[in-house]
Short mmCIF file of C-alpha atoms and ligand atoms in Angstrom, two decimals:
data_model
loop_
_atom_site.label_atom_id
_atom_site.label_comp_id
_atom_site.label_asym_id
_atom_site.label_seq_id
_atom_site.Cartn_x
_atom_site.Cartn_y
_atom_site.Cartn_z
CA MET B 284 0.00 0.00 0.00
CA SER B 285 1.21 3.48 -0.74
CA PHE B 286 1.80 5.99 2.06
CA VAL B 287 -0.41 9.02 1.37
CA ILE B 288 0.24 12.55 2.59
CA ALA B 289 -2.71 14.93 2.12
CA ILE B 290 -1.98 18.64 2.18
CA ASP B 291 -4.77 21.19 1.92
CA GLY B 292 -5.04 24.92 2.31
CA PRO B 293 -5.63 28.24 0.56
CA ALA B 294 -3.50 29.92 -2.11
CA ALA B 295 -0.06 31.17 -0.98
CA SER B 296 -0.25 29.34 2.35
CA GLY B 297 3.05 27.60 1.56
CA LYS B 298 1.42 24.23 0.86
CA GLY B 299 2.96 23.88 -2.60
CA THR B 300 6.57 24.29 -1.46
CA ILE B 301 5.97 22.15 1.62
CA SER B 302 4.41 19.37 -0.50
CA ARG B 303 7.20 19.35 -3.09
CA ARG B 304 9.85 19.16 -0.37
CA LEU B 305 8.00 16.46 1.57
CA ALA B 306 7.81 14.39 -1.60
CA ARG B 307 11.51 14.85 -2.33
CA GLU B 308 12.50 14.11 1.26
CA ASN B 309 10.50 10.87 1.37
CA GLY B 310 11.11 9.71 -2.21
CA PHE B 311 7.38 9.98 -2.93
CA HIS B 312 5.42 11.11 -5.99
CA HIS B 313 3.85 14.55 -5.88
CA LEU B 314 0.68 15.93 -7.45
CA ASP B 315 -0.36 19.55 -7.14
CA THR B 316 -4.07 18.93 -7.80
CA GLY B 317 -4.64 22.65 -8.45
CA LEU B 318 -2.75 22.10 -11.71
CA THR B 319 -5.45 19.68 -12.87
CA TYR B 320 -8.15 22.37 -12.48
CA ARG B 321 -5.79 24.95 -13.99
CA ALA B 322 -5.06 22.74 -17.02
CA VAL B 323 -8.78 22.37 -17.76
CA ALA B 324 -9.25 26.14 -17.38
CA LYS B 325 -6.28 26.88 -19.66
CA ALA B 326 -7.54 24.54 -22.37
CA LEU B 327 -10.90 26.35 -22.32
CA LEU B 328 -9.32 29.80 -22.32
CA ASP B 329 -6.96 28.87 -25.17
CA GLN B 330 -9.88 27.80 -27.35
CA ASN B 331 -12.02 30.76 -26.36
CA LEU B 332 -14.57 28.36 -24.88
CA PRO B 333 -16.90 29.39 -22.04
CA LEU B 334 -15.78 28.56 -18.48
CA ASP B 335 -19.26 27.62 -17.36
CA ASP B 336 -20.30 25.09 -20.00
CA VAL B 337 -20.38 21.78 -18.14
CA SER B 338 -20.25 19.40 -21.10
CA ILE B 339 -17.32 21.19 -22.74
CA ALA B 340 -15.43 21.31 -19.41
CA GLU B 341 -16.15 17.60 -18.78
CA LYS B 342 -14.75 16.61 -22.15
CA THR B 343 -11.63 18.68 -21.49
CA ALA B 344 -11.20 17.06 -18.06
CA TYR B 345 -11.46 13.56 -19.56
CA GLU B 346 -8.73 14.35 -22.05
CA LEU B 347 -6.33 15.65 -19.40
CA ASP B 348 -2.95 13.94 -19.20
CA LEU B 349 -1.60 14.16 -15.63
CA SER B 350 1.93 13.54 -16.85
CA ASP B 351 1.78 16.67 -18.97
CA LEU B 352 1.08 19.45 -16.44
CA ASP B 353 3.50 22.36 -16.76
CA PRO B 354 3.57 24.34 -13.48
CA GLU B 355 5.37 27.29 -15.11
CA VAL B 356 2.77 27.74 -17.83
CA LEU B 357 -0.17 27.11 -15.50
CA ALA B 358 1.05 29.47 -12.77
CA VAL B 359 -0.46 32.53 -14.47
CA HIS B 360 -2.83 34.42 -12.17
CA GLU B 361 -5.70 34.56 -14.67
CA ILE B 362 -5.58 30.78 -15.10
CA GLY B 363 -5.88 30.40 -11.31
CA ASN B 364 -8.98 32.56 -11.30
CA ALA B 365 -10.52 30.66 -14.18
CA ALA B 366 -9.63 27.37 -12.44
CA SER B 367 -11.64 28.27 -9.37
CA LYS B 368 -14.66 28.79 -11.65
CA VAL B 369 -14.14 25.44 -13.35
CA ALA B 370 -13.72 23.85 -9.91
CA VAL B 371 -17.33 24.55 -8.89
CA MET B 372 -18.61 22.04 -11.47
CA SER B 373 -19.37 18.72 -9.78
CA SER B 374 -19.05 16.55 -12.87
CA VAL B 375 -15.63 18.04 -13.67
CA ARG B 376 -14.54 17.47 -10.06
CA LYS B 377 -15.65 13.84 -10.26
CA ILE B 378 -13.44 13.18 -13.30
CA LEU B 379 -10.40 14.96 -11.85
CA VAL B 380 -10.83 13.41 -8.38
CA LYS B 381 -10.78 9.92 -9.92
CA ALA B 382 -7.51 10.72 -11.72
CA GLN B 383 -6.07 12.13 -8.48
CA GLN B 384 -7.11 9.02 -6.52
CA ASP B 385 -5.40 6.80 -9.09
CA PHE B 386 -2.26 8.92 -8.65
CA SER B 387 -2.38 8.51 -4.86
CA LEU B 388 -1.86 4.74 -5.27
CA LYS B 389 1.63 5.17 -6.68
CA LEU B 390 4.30 3.34 -4.70
CA PRO B 391 6.03 3.84 -2.38
CA GLY B 392 3.88 6.86 -1.56
CA ALA B 393 2.36 10.10 -2.76
CA VAL B 394 1.92 13.66 -1.61
CA LEU B 395 -1.18 15.36 -2.97
CA ASP B 396 -1.97 18.99 -2.30
CA GLY B 397 -5.12 20.93 -2.95
CA ARG B 398 -8.33 22.00 -1.22
CA ASP B 399 -10.22 18.73 -0.68
CA ILE B 400 -7.54 16.05 -0.44
CA GLY B 401 -8.10 15.17 3.22
CA THR B 402 -11.88 15.45 2.96
CA VAL B 403 -12.76 13.96 -0.45
CA VAL B 404 -9.85 12.72 -2.58
CA CYS B 405 -7.93 10.74 0.07
CA PRO B 406 -10.11 10.55 3.20
CA ASN B 407 -7.97 7.62 4.43
CA ALA B 408 -4.63 9.38 3.98
CA ASP B 409 -1.91 8.37 6.45
CA VAL B 410 -1.34 11.98 7.44
CA LYS B 411 -3.35 15.12 6.71
CA ILE B 412 -2.09 18.66 7.16
CA PHE B 413 -4.13 21.83 6.65
CA VAL B 414 -1.68 24.64 5.85
CA THR B 415 -2.98 28.16 6.23
CA ALA B 416 -1.94 31.78 6.88
CA ASP B 417 -3.73 35.10 7.31
CA ALA B 418 -5.04 36.56 4.04
CA ASP B 419 -2.88 39.71 4.26
CA VAL B 420 0.26 37.62 4.82
CA ARG B 421 -0.60 35.46 1.81
CA ALA B 422 -1.31 38.51 -0.35
CA LYS B 423 2.05 40.01 0.63
CA ARG B 424 3.82 36.75 -0.37
CA ARG B 425 2.13 36.74 -3.78
CA TYR B 426 2.85 40.43 -4.24
CA ASP B 427 6.55 40.11 -3.30
CA GLU B 428 6.91 37.08 -5.58
CA ALA B 429 5.44 38.99 -8.54
CA VAL B 430 7.59 42.07 -7.86
CA SER B 431 10.73 39.92 -7.66
CA LYS B 432 9.88 38.63 -11.13
CA GLY B 433 9.59 42.19 -12.42
CA ARG B 434 5.80 42.24 -12.58
CA ASP B 435 3.98 45.41 -11.62
CA LEU B 436 1.04 44.51 -9.38
CA ASN B 437 -1.18 46.44 -7.03
CA TYR B 438 -1.13 44.97 -3.47
CA ASP B 439 -4.79 45.85 -2.81
CA HIS B 440 -5.84 44.03 -5.97
CA VAL B 441 -3.83 40.96 -4.95
CA LEU B 442 -5.46 40.96 -1.50
CA ALA B 443 -8.96 41.40 -2.94
CA ASP B 444 -8.28 38.57 -5.35
CA ILE B 445 -7.01 36.22 -2.63
CA LYS B 446 -10.14 36.94 -0.56
CA ALA B 447 -12.45 36.40 -3.53
CA ARG B 448 -10.75 33.10 -4.33
CA ASP B 449 -10.92 31.96 -0.69
CA ALA B 450 -14.63 32.74 -0.66
CA ARG B 451 -15.28 30.90 -3.94
CA ASP B 452 -13.26 27.86 -2.82
CA SER B 453 -14.71 27.61 0.68
CA GLU B 454 -18.31 28.51 -0.08
CA ARG B 455 -18.90 26.26 -3.09
CA LYS B 456 -21.39 23.45 -2.55
CA ASP B 457 -19.28 20.55 -3.80
CA SER B 458 -16.12 19.74 -1.81
CA PRO B 459 -15.53 23.18 -0.28
CA MET B 460 -12.06 23.92 1.06
CA ARG B 461 -12.18 22.75 4.65
CA GLN B 462 -9.85 21.32 7.27
CA ALA B 463 -10.66 17.61 7.67
CA ASP B 464 -11.63 16.65 11.23
CA ASP B 465 -8.50 14.53 11.55
CA ALA B 466 -6.11 17.00 9.84
CA LEU B 467 -3.30 18.72 11.71
CA LEU B 468 -3.35 22.51 11.47
CA LEU B 469 -0.21 24.36 10.36
CA ASP B 470 -0.56 28.15 10.48
CA THR B 471 2.42 29.64 8.64
CA SER B 472 1.49 33.33 9.17
CA LYS B 473 4.50 33.94 11.38
CA MET B 474 6.84 31.33 9.85
CA ASP B 475 9.35 31.48 7.05
CA ILE B 476 9.13 28.61 4.57
CA GLU B 477 11.98 26.63 6.17
CA THR B 478 10.31 26.72 9.60
CA ALA B 479 6.99 25.74 8.03
CA PHE B 480 8.58 22.84 6.17
CA GLN B 481 10.31 21.54 9.31
CA ALA B 482 7.00 21.66 11.19
CA ALA B 483 5.27 19.70 8.41
CA LYS B 484 8.15 17.21 8.26
CA ALA B 485 7.84 16.59 12.01
CA MET B 486 4.12 15.86 11.54
CA VAL B 487 4.83 13.39 8.72
CA ASP B 488 7.71 11.71 10.61
CA ALA B 489 5.44 11.23 13.62
CA ALA B 490 2.79 9.58 11.42
CA LYS B 491 5.38 7.33 9.73
CA ASN B 492 6.69 6.16 13.07
CA ALA B 493 3.28 5.66 14.63
O1 DC P 159 -4.01 25.74 -5.71
P1 DC P 159 -4.30 26.46 -7.03
O2 DC P 159 -4.29 27.94 -6.92
O3 DC P 159 -3.45 25.97 -8.14
O4 DC P 159 -5.81 26.03 -7.40
C1 DC P 159 -6.49 26.58 -8.49
C2 DC P 159 -7.99 26.44 -8.26
O5 DC P 159 -8.36 25.07 -8.34
C3 DC P 159 -8.44 26.89 -6.88
O6 DC P 159 -9.03 28.17 -6.91
C4 DC P 159 -9.47 25.90 -6.45
C5 DC P 159 -9.31 24.73 -7.35
N1 DC P 159 -8.89 23.52 -6.64
C6 DC P 159 -9.88 22.73 -6.11
O7 DC P 159 -11.05 23.09 -6.16
N2 DC P 159 -9.57 21.54 -5.54
C7 DC P 159 -8.31 21.15 -5.45
N3 DC P 159 -8.03 19.96 -4.89
C8 DC P 159 -7.26 21.96 -5.96
C9 DC P 159 -7.59 23.16 -6.55
#
């Protein structure tokens, strides 16, 4: 049986970096499930197709190849926004969740990160961590990251966007973002990424040795 690490949390909480490093550290496979929603959104945007047409989105989800997700290309802010619209569609979620569950079976283990991994995708995960941080801290991280890449962004817009995305992700009917009852909480508001990673690693090590 594969050892499954489920990481959930909002955008810019640090969950992506933590998940990648946990996977590397343990020799496990890693899937950023947000990329699956982003890839569907990008395919629709590229073809000028509507983001709210269920049958078109379903077809696109079916055709998705998990081995062909480019994080660089899919990182674009507008794709993230479009992804959270695609992610409200139950039938699209069903298709992507099945692909994510198949991925979680990979040996010797897998780290999956997203919004509903501990609650829906891998409810029997060996360890579940909900990574979060205050919205203004997360907005500042996104803003600093963009500025360091030479992009000219407005901080207030970034914060408003983060809040809108949080609301859409946590208020949707199907699989809202939520800390699973048996998930450990990791609040990274006052932590740098190294401290946050070490805290997550300690949680995983404790579960492995249990
Ligand atoms: O983590 P991210 O920014 O790449 O996610 C993009 C969108 O995809 C996010 O707004 C919500 C959605 N998502 C989801 O609904 N369920 C997941 N497991 C992962 C992402």
